Amino acid sequence: MLNFFGISNKEKISCQDTSKIFSVALNKVIDDGFLEIKEFLNNNNNLEKSPNISSEDIKYFRLIIFSTNLYIISTKFDTAESLKLRNCVLDHLLPTVDKDKELAMDVFLQYETYYNDIIKTQIDPIESAAVSIFKKFKINECQSLLLQRKNEPNPVLFSELKNLLDHFVWNWDEFLDKCKIKF
């Protein structure tokens, strides 16, 4: 009833504070969760050999997760709000890519373009992230010859990877149920 009169119990939060909370949480999840992704792929019984993903590969994983989450922002907000939130988020995320802001932006934009090209054919953001990881870490070369020729991921491995990646996506619906962003 309160929403009918324009009154909301939601906490109001600035775009800048939202982007900081989002960025800190996203980086923490990536830092804490990459080891699980690395071990899952390197030791997967559905692969003929290990892709030998190293701890240094977190930088590529981070860029794919950033791109995925920024894409999702564009689906949750109108164009102007999405652009403002994206710019605030990038101010917080780019320093984790490289200390040189211009270089960080160039690297990020390359990955974002890479991800956006994939999402045009996949539609689902998490599935697109899984495809991006599959391609970036050359998982196809580690599969059976039949799957290599088809250039398709093992369906069991792919499904498990998507389930794991779901933990790296910010839940905007839950956040927006509790908070109202002031743009």
Coordinates of N, CA and C in Angstrom, one line a residue:
M1 N 0.8 -1.2 0.0 CA 0.0 0.0 0.0 C 0.9 1.3 0.0
L2 N 2.0 1.2 0.7 CA 2.9 2.4 0.7 C 3.4 2.7 -0.6
N3 N 3.7 1.7 -1.4 CA 4.3 1.9 -2.8 C 3.2 2.6 -3.6
F4 N 2.0 2.4 -3.4 CA 0.9 3.0 -4.2 C 0.9 4.5 -4.0
F5 N 1.3 5.0 -2.8 CA 1.4 6.4 -2.6 C 2.8 7.0 -2.8
G6 N 3.7 6.2 -3.4 CA 5.0 6.6 -3.7 C 6.0 6.6 -2.6
I7 N 5.6 5.9 -1.5 CA 6.4 5.8 -0.3 C 7.0 4.3 -0.4
S8 N 8.3 4.2 -0.1 CA 8.9 2.9 -0.1 C 9.7 2.7 1.1
N9 N 9.8 1.5 1.6 CA 10.6 1.1 2.7 C 12.0 0.7 2.3
K10 N 12.3 0.8 1.0 CA 13.6 0.5 0.5 C 14.7 1.5 1.0
E11 N 15.8 1.0 1.3 CA 17.0 1.9 1.6 C 17.4 2.6 0.3
K12 N 17.6 3.9 0.4 CA 18.1 4.7 -0.8 C 19.6 4.7 -0.7
I13 N 20.2 4.4 -1.9 CA 21.6 4.3 -2.0 C 22.1 5.0 -3.2
S14 N 23.2 5.7 -3.1 CA 23.7 6.4 -4.3 C 24.2 5.4 -5.3
C15 N 24.3 5.9 -6.6 CA 24.9 5.1 -7.6 C 26.4 4.8 -7.3
Q16 N 27.1 5.8 -6.8 CA 28.5 5.6 -6.4 C 28.7 4.5 -5.3
D17 N 27.8 4.6 -4.3 CA 27.9 3.6 -3.2 C 27.5 2.2 -3.7
T18 N 26.5 2.2 -4.6 CA 26.1 0.9 -5.2 C 27.2 0.3 -6.0
S19 N 27.9 1.1 -6.8 CA 29.0 0.6 -7.6 C 30.2 0.1 -6.7
K20 N 30.4 0.8 -5.6 CA 31.5 0.3 -4.7 C 31.1 -1.0 -4.1
I21 N 29.9 -1.1 -3.6 CA 29.5 -2.4 -2.9 C 29.6 -3.5 -4.0
F22 N 29.0 -3.3 -5.1 CA 29.0 -4.2 -6.2 C 30.5 -4.7 -6.6
S23 N 31.4 -3.7 -6.8 CA 32.7 -4.0 -7.2 C 33.5 -4.8 -6.1
V24 N 33.4 -4.3 -4.9 CA 34.1 -5.0 -3.8 C 33.6 -6.5 -3.7
A25 N 32.3 -6.7 -3.7 CA 31.7 -8.0 -3.6 C 32.1 -8.9 -4.8
L26 N 32.0 -8.3 -6.0 CA 32.4 -9.1 -7.2 C 33.8 -9.5 -7.2
N27 N 34.7 -8.6 -6.8 CA 36.1 -9.0 -6.7 C 36.4 -10.0 -5.6
K28 N 35.7 -9.9 -4.5 CA 35.9 -10.9 -3.4 C 35.4 -12.3 -3.9
V29 N 34.3 -12.3 -4.6 CA 33.8 -13.6 -5.1 C 34.8 -14.2 -6.1
I30 N 35.3 -13.4 -7.0 CA 36.3 -13.8 -8.0 C 37.5 -14.4 -7.3
D31 N 38.1 -13.6 -6.4 CA 39.3 -14.0 -5.7 C 39.1 -15.2 -4.9
D32 N 38.0 -15.4 -4.2 CA 37.7 -16.6 -3.4 C 37.3 -17.8 -4.3
G33 N 36.6 -17.5 -5.4 CA 36.1 -18.7 -6.2 C 36.9 -19.2 -7.3
F34 N 37.9 -18.4 -7.8 CA 38.6 -18.8 -9.0 C 39.3 -20.2 -8.8
L35 N 39.8 -20.4 -7.6 CA 40.5 -21.7 -7.3 C 39.5 -22.9 -7.6
E36 N 38.3 -22.7 -7.2 CA 37.3 -23.8 -7.4 C 37.1 -24.0 -8.9
I37 N 37.0 -22.9 -9.7 CA 36.8 -23.0 -11.2 C 38.1 -23.7 -11.8
K38 N 39.2 -23.2 -11.4 CA 40.5 -23.8 -11.9 C 40.6 -25.3 -11.6
E39 N 40.3 -25.7 -10.4 CA 40.4 -27.1 -10.0 C 39.3 -27.9 -10.8
F40 N 38.2 -27.3 -10.9 CA 37.1 -28.0 -11.6 C 37.5 -28.3 -13.0
L41 N 38.1 -27.4 -13.7 CA 38.4 -27.6 -15.1 C 39.7 -28.4 -15.2
N42 N 40.7 -28.2 -14.4 CA 42.0 -28.9 -14.5 C 41.8 -30.4 -14.1
N43 N 40.9 -30.7 -13.3 CA 40.7 -32.1 -12.8 C 39.4 -32.7 -13.2
N44 N 38.8 -32.3 -14.3 CA 37.5 -32.7 -14.7 C 37.6 -34.1 -15.5
N45 N 36.8 -35.1 -15.0 CA 36.8 -36.4 -15.6 C 36.2 -36.4 -17.0
N46 N 35.5 -35.4 -17.4 CA 34.9 -35.3 -18.7 C 35.9 -34.8 -19.8
L47 N 37.1 -34.5 -19.4 CA 38.1 -34.1 -20.3 C 39.2 -35.1 -20.5
E48 N 39.7 -35.2 -21.7 CA 40.8 -36.2 -21.9 C 42.1 -35.8 -21.3
K49 N 42.3 -34.5 -21.2 CA 43.5 -34.0 -20.6 C 43.2 -32.6 -19.9
S50 N 44.1 -32.2 -19.0 CA 43.9 -31.0 -18.3 C 44.2 -29.8 -19.1
P51 N 43.4 -28.7 -19.0 CA 43.7 -27.5 -19.7 C 44.9 -26.7 -19.0
N52 N 45.3 -27.2 -17.9 CA 46.4 -26.6 -17.1 C 46.2 -25.1 -16.9
I53 N 45.1 -24.7 -16.4 CA 44.8 -23.3 -16.0 C 45.6 -23.0 -14.8
S54 N 46.3 -21.9 -14.8 CA 47.2 -21.5 -13.7 C 46.5 -20.4 -12.9
S55 N 47.1 -20.2 -11.7 CA 46.6 -19.1 -10.8 C 46.7 -17.7 -11.5
E56 N 47.7 -17.5 -12.4 CA 47.8 -16.2 -13.1 C 46.6 -16.0 -14.1
D57 N 45.9 -17.1 -14.5 CA 44.8 -17.0 -15.4 C 43.6 -16.3 -14.8
I58 N 43.7 -16.0 -13.5 CA 42.5 -15.3 -12.8 C 42.2 -14.0 -13.5
K59 N 43.3 -13.4 -14.1 CA 43.0 -12.1 -14.8 C 42.1 -12.2 -15.9
Y60 N 42.2 -13.3 -16.7 CA 41.3 -13.5 -17.8 C 39.9 -13.9 -17.3
F61 N 39.8 -14.7 -16.3 CA 38.6 -15.1 -15.7 C 37.8 -13.8 -15.1
R62 N 38.6 -13.0 -14.5 CA 38.1 -11.7 -13.9 C 37.4 -10.9 -15.0
L63 N 38.1 -10.7 -16.1 CA 37.6 -9.9 -17.2 C 36.3 -10.5 -17.8
I64 N 36.2 -11.8 -17.9 CA 35.0 -12.4 -18.4 C 33.8 -12.2 -17.4
I65 N 34.1 -12.4 -16.1 CA 33.1 -12.1 -15.1 C 32.6 -10.7 -15.0
F66 N 33.6 -9.8 -15.1 CA 33.3 -8.3 -15.2 C 32.3 -8.1 -16.4
S67 N 32.7 -8.6 -17.6 CA 31.9 -8.4 -18.8 C 30.5 -8.9 -18.6
T68 N 30.4 -10.1 -18.0 CA 29.1 -10.7 -17.8 C 28.2 -9.9 -16.9
N69 N 28.8 -9.4 -15.8 CA 28.0 -8.6 -14.9 C 27.6 -7.3 -15.4
L70 N 28.5 -6.7 -16.2 CA 28.2 -5.4 -16.8 C 27.1 -5.5 -17.9
Y71 N 27.1 -6.6 -18.6 CA 26.1 -6.9 -19.5 C 24.7 -7.0 -18.8
I72 N 24.7 -7.7 -17.7 CA 23.5 -7.8 -16.9 C 22.9 -6.5 -16.4
I73 N 23.8 -5.6 -16.1 CA 23.4 -4.2 -15.7 C 22.6 -3.6 -16.8
S74 N 23.0 -3.8 -18.0 CA 22.3 -3.2 -19.2 C 20.9 -3.8 -19.4
T75 N 20.7 -5.0 -18.8 CA 19.4 -5.6 -18.9 C 18.4 -5.2 -17.8
K76 N 19.0 -4.6 -16.7 CA 18.2 -4.4 -15.5 C 17.8 -2.9 -15.3
F77 N 18.4 -2.0 -16.1 CA 18.2 -0.6 -16.0 C 18.0 0.0 -17.3
D78 N 17.4 1.2 -17.3 CA 17.2 1.9 -18.6 C 18.6 2.4 -19.1
T79 N 18.7 2.8 -20.3 CA 20.0 3.2 -20.9 C 20.8 4.2 -20.1
A80 N 20.2 5.3 -19.7 CA 20.9 6.3 -19.0 C 21.4 5.8 -17.6
E81 N 20.5 5.1 -16.9 CA 20.9 4.6 -15.6 C 22.0 3.5 -15.7
S82 N 21.8 2.7 -16.7 CA 22.8 1.6 -17.0 C 24.2 2.2 -17.3
L83 N 24.2 3.3 -18.1 CA 25.5 3.9 -18.5 C 26.1 4.6 -17.2
K84 N 25.3 5.2 -16.4 CA 25.9 5.9 -15.2 C 26.4 4.9 -14.3
L85 N 25.7 3.8 -14.0 CA 26.1 2.7 -13.1 C 27.4 2.0 -13.7
R86 N 27.4 1.8 -14.9 CA 28.5 1.1 -15.6 C 29.8 1.9 -15.4
N87 N 29.7 3.3 -15.6 CA 30.8 4.1 -15.5 C 31.4 4.2 -14.1
C88 N 30.4 4.2 -13.1 CA 30.8 4.2 -11.7 C 31.5 2.8 -11.3
V89 N 30.9 1.7 -11.8 CA 31.5 0.4 -11.6 C 32.9 0.3 -12.2
L90 N 33.0 0.7 -13.4 CA 34.4 0.7 -14.1 C 35.4 1.4 -13.3
D91 N 35.0 2.6 -12.7 CA 36.0 3.3 -11.9 C 36.6 2.4 -10.7
H92 N 35.8 1.5 -10.2 CA 36.2 0.6 -9.1 C 36.9 -0.6 -9.7
L93 N 36.4 -1.1 -10.8 CA 36.9 -2.4 -11.3 C 38.2 -2.3 -12.1
L94 N 38.4 -1.2 -12.8 CA 39.6 -1.1 -13.7 C 40.9 -1.2 -12.9
P95 N 41.0 -0.6 -11.7 CA 42.3 -0.7 -11.0 C 42.7 -2.2 -10.7
T96 N 41.8 -3.1 -10.7 CA 42.1 -4.5 -10.5 C 42.6 -5.2 -11.7
V97 N 42.4 -4.5 -12.9 CA 42.9 -5.1 -14.1 C 44.3 -4.7 -14.4
D98 N 44.6 -3.4 -14.2 CA 45.9 -2.8 -14.4 C 46.0 -1.5 -13.7
K99 N 47.2 -1.1 -13.2 CA 47.4 0.2 -12.6 C 47.2 1.3 -13.5
D100 N 47.6 1.1 -14.8 CA 47.5 2.1 -15.8 C 46.0 2.1 -16.3
K101 N 45.3 3.2 -16.0 CA 43.9 3.2 -16.3 C 43.5 3.0 -17.8
E102 N 44.3 3.7 -18.6 CA 44.1 3.6 -20.1 C 44.3 2.1 -20.6
L103 N 45.4 1.5 -20.1 CA 45.7 0.1 -20.5 C 44.6 -0.8 -20.0
A104 N 44.1 -0.6 -18.7 CA 43.1 -1.4 -18.1 C 41.8 -1.3 -18.9
M105 N 41.5 0.0 -19.3 CA 40.3 0.2 -20.1 C 40.4 -0.5 -21.5
D106 N 41.5 -0.4 -22.1 CA 41.7 -1.1 -23.4 C 41.5 -2.6 -23.3
V107 N 42.2 -3.2 -22.3 CA 42.1 -4.6 -22.1 C 40.6 -5.0 -21.8
F108 N 40.0 -4.3 -20.9 CA 38.6 -4.6 -20.5 C 37.7 -4.5 -21.8
L109 N 37.8 -3.4 -22.6 CA 37.0 -3.3 -23.7 C 37.2 -4.4 -24.7
Q110 N 38.4 -4.9 -24.8 CA 38.6 -6.1 -25.7 C 37.8 -7.3 -25.2
Y111 N 37.9 -7.5 -23.9 CA 37.1 -8.6 -23.4 C 35.6 -8.4 -23.4
E112 N 35.2 -7.2 -23.2 CA 33.8 -6.9 -23.3 C 33.3 -7.1 -24.7
T113 N 34.0 -6.7 -25.7 CA 33.7 -7.0 -27.1 C 33.6 -8.5 -27.4
Y114 N 34.6 -9.2 -26.9 CA 34.7 -10.7 -27.0 C 33.4 -11.3 -26.4
Y115 N 33.1 -10.9 -25.2 CA 31.9 -11.4 -24.5 C 30.6 -11.0 -25.3
N116 N 30.5 -9.8 -25.7 CA 29.3 -9.3 -26.4 C 29.1 -10.0 -27.8
D117 N 30.2 -10.4 -28.4 CA 30.1 -11.2 -29.6 C 29.5 -12.6 -29.4
I118 N 29.9 -13.1 -28.2 CA 29.4 -14.5 -27.8 C 27.9 -14.4 -27.4
I119 N 27.6 -13.4 -26.7 CA 26.2 -13.3 -26.2 C 25.2 -13.1 -27.3
K120 N 25.6 -12.6 -28.4 CA 24.7 -12.4 -29.6 C 24.2 -13.8 -30.0
T121 N 25.0 -14.8 -29.8 CA 24.6 -16.2 -30.3 C 24.1 -17.0 -29.2
Q122 N 24.4 -16.7 -27.9 CA 24.0 -17.5 -26.8 C 22.8 -17.0 -26.0
I123 N 22.6 -15.8 -26.0 CA 21.4 -15.1 -25.3 C 21.6 -15.1 -23.8
D124 N 21.8 -16.2 -23.1 CA 21.9 -16.3 -21.7 C 23.2 -15.8 -21.2
P125 N 23.3 -14.8 -20.3 CA 24.6 -14.3 -19.8 C 25.5 -15.3 -19.2
I126 N 25.0 -16.2 -18.4 CA 25.8 -17.2 -17.7 C 26.3 -18.2 -18.8
E127 N 25.5 -18.6 -19.7 CA 25.9 -19.5 -20.7 C 27.0 -18.9 -21.6
S128 N 26.8 -17.6 -21.8 CA 27.8 -16.9 -22.6 C 29.2 -16.8 -21.9
A129 N 29.1 -16.6 -20.5 CA 30.3 -16.7 -19.7 C 31.0 -18.0 -19.8
A130 N 30.2 -19.1 -19.8 CA 30.7 -20.4 -19.9 C 31.4 -20.7 -21.3
V131 N 30.7 -20.2 -22.3 CA 31.3 -20.3 -23.7 C 32.6 -19.5 -23.7
S132 N 32.6 -18.3 -23.1 CA 33.8 -17.5 -23.1 C 35.0 -18.2 -22.5
I133 N 34.7 -18.8 -21.3 CA 35.7 -19.5 -20.6 C 36.2 -20.8 -21.4
F134 N 35.2 -21.4 -22.0 CA 35.5 -22.6 -22.8 C 36.5 -22.2 -24.0
K135 N 36.2 -21.1 -24.6 CA 37.1 -20.7 -25.7 C 38.4 -20.1 -25.2
K136 N 38.4 -19.2 -24.2 CA 39.6 -18.6 -23.7 C 40.6 -19.6 -23.2
F137 N 40.2 -20.6 -22.5 CA 41.1 -21.5 -21.9 C 41.3 -22.8 -22.8
K138 N 40.8 -22.7 -24.0 CA 41.0 -23.8 -25.0 C 40.6 -25.1 -24.5
I139 N 39.4 -25.2 -23.9 CA 38.9 -26.4 -23.3 C 38.6 -27.5 -24.4
N140 N 38.2 -27.0 -25.6 CA 37.9 -27.9 -26.7 C 39.1 -28.8 -27.0
E141 N 40.3 -28.3 -26.9 CA 41.5 -29.1 -27.2 C 41.7 -30.2 -26.2
C142 N 41.0 -30.1 -25.1 CA 41.2 -31.1 -24.0 C 40.1 -32.2 -24.0
Q143 N 39.2 -32.1 -24.9 CA 38.0 -33.0 -25.0 C 38.4 -34.2 -25.9
S144 N 37.4 -35.1 -25.9 CA 37.5 -36.3 -26.8 C 37.5 -35.8 -28.3
L145 N 38.1 -36.6 -29.2 CA 38.2 -36.2 -30.6 C 36.8 -35.9 -31.2
L146 N 35.8 -36.6 -30.8 CA 34.5 -36.4 -31.4 C 34.0 -35.0 -31.0
L147 N 34.1 -34.7 -29.7 CA 33.6 -33.3 -29.3 C 34.5 -32.2 -29.9
Q148 N 35.8 -32.5 -30.0 CA 36.7 -31.5 -30.7 C 36.2 -31.2 -32.1
R149 N 35.9 -32.3 -32.8 CA 35.5 -32.1 -34.2 C 34.2 -31.3 -34.3
K150 N 33.3 -31.6 -33.4 CA 32.0 -30.9 -33.3 C 32.2 -29.5 -32.8
N151 N 33.3 -29.2 -32.1 CA 33.6 -27.9 -31.5 C 32.4 -27.6 -30.5
E152 N 32.0 -28.6 -29.7 CA 31.0 -28.4 -28.7 C 31.5 -28.8 -27.4
P153 N 31.1 -28.1 -26.3 CA 31.5 -28.6 -25.0 C 30.8 -29.8 -24.6
N154 N 31.5 -30.6 -23.8 CA 30.9 -31.8 -23.2 C 29.6 -31.3 -22.4
P155 N 28.5 -31.8 -22.7 CA 27.2 -31.3 -22.0 C 27.3 -31.4 -20.5
V156 N 27.8 -32.4 -20.0 CA 27.9 -32.5 -18.5 C 28.8 -31.5 -17.9
L157 N 30.0 -31.4 -18.5 CA 31.0 -30.4 -18.1 C 30.4 -29.0 -18.2
F158 N 29.8 -28.7 -19.3 CA 29.2 -27.4 -19.6 C 28.1 -27.0 -18.6
S159 N 27.2 -28.0 -18.3 CA 26.2 -27.7 -17.3 C 26.8 -27.4 -15.9
E160 N 27.7 -28.2 -15.5 CA 28.4 -28.0 -14.2 C 29.1 -26.7 -14.2
L161 N 29.7 -26.3 -15.3 CA 30.4 -25.0 -15.3 C 29.4 -23.8 -15.2
K162 N 28.3 -23.9 -15.9 CA 27.3 -22.9 -15.8 C 26.8 -22.8 -14.4
N163 N 26.6 -23.9 -13.7 CA 26.1 -23.9 -12.3 C 27.1 -23.2 -11.4
L164 N 28.4 -23.5 -11.6 CA 29.5 -22.8 -10.8 C 29.5 -21.3 -11.1
L165 N 29.4 -20.9 -12.4 CA 29.4 -19.5 -12.8 C 28.3 -18.7 -12.3
D166 N 27.2 -19.4 -12.0 CA 26.0 -18.7 -11.5 C 26.3 -18.0 -10.1
H167 N 27.3 -18.5 -9.4 CA 27.7 -17.9 -8.1 C 28.6 -16.6 -8.3
F168 N 29.0 -16.3 -9.6 CA 29.8 -15.1 -9.9 C 28.9 -14.0 -10.5
V169 N 27.6 -14.1 -10.4 CA 26.7 -13.1 -11.0 C 26.0 -12.4 -9.9
W170 N 26.0 -11.1 -9.9 CA 25.4 -10.3 -8.9 C 23.9 -10.4 -9.0
N171 N 23.2 -10.6 -7.9 CA 21.7 -10.8 -7.9 C 21.0 -9.4 -7.8
W172 N 20.8 -8.8 -8.9 CA 20.2 -7.4 -9.0 C 18.8 -7.5 -8.5
D173 N 18.0 -8.5 -8.7 CA 16.7 -8.6 -8.3 C 16.6 -8.5 -6.7
E174 N 17.4 -9.3 -6.1 CA 17.5 -9.3 -4.6 C 17.9 -7.9 -4.1
F175 N 18.9 -7.3 -4.7 CA 19.4 -6.0 -4.3 C 18.4 -4.9 -4.5
L176 N 17.7 -4.9 -5.6 CA 16.7 -3.9 -5.9 C 15.4 -4.1 -5.1
D177 N 15.2 -5.3 -4.5 CA 14.1 -5.5 -3.6 C 14.3 -4.8 -2.3
K178 N 15.6 -4.6 -1.9 CA 16.0 -4.0 -0.6 C 16.4 -2.6 -0.8
C179 N 16.9 -2.2 -1.9 CA 17.5 -0.9 -2.1 C 16.9 -0.2 -3.3
K180 N 16.9 1.1 -3.3 CA 16.5 2.0 -4.4 C 17.8 2.8 -4.7
I181 N 18.3 2.7 -5.9 CA 19.4 3.4 -6.3 C 19.1 4.8 -6.8
K182 N 19.8 5.8 -6.2 CA 19.5 7.2 -6.6 C 20.5 7.5 -7.7
F183 N 20.0 7.8 -8.9 CA 20.8 8.1 -10.0 C 20.9 9.6 -10.1

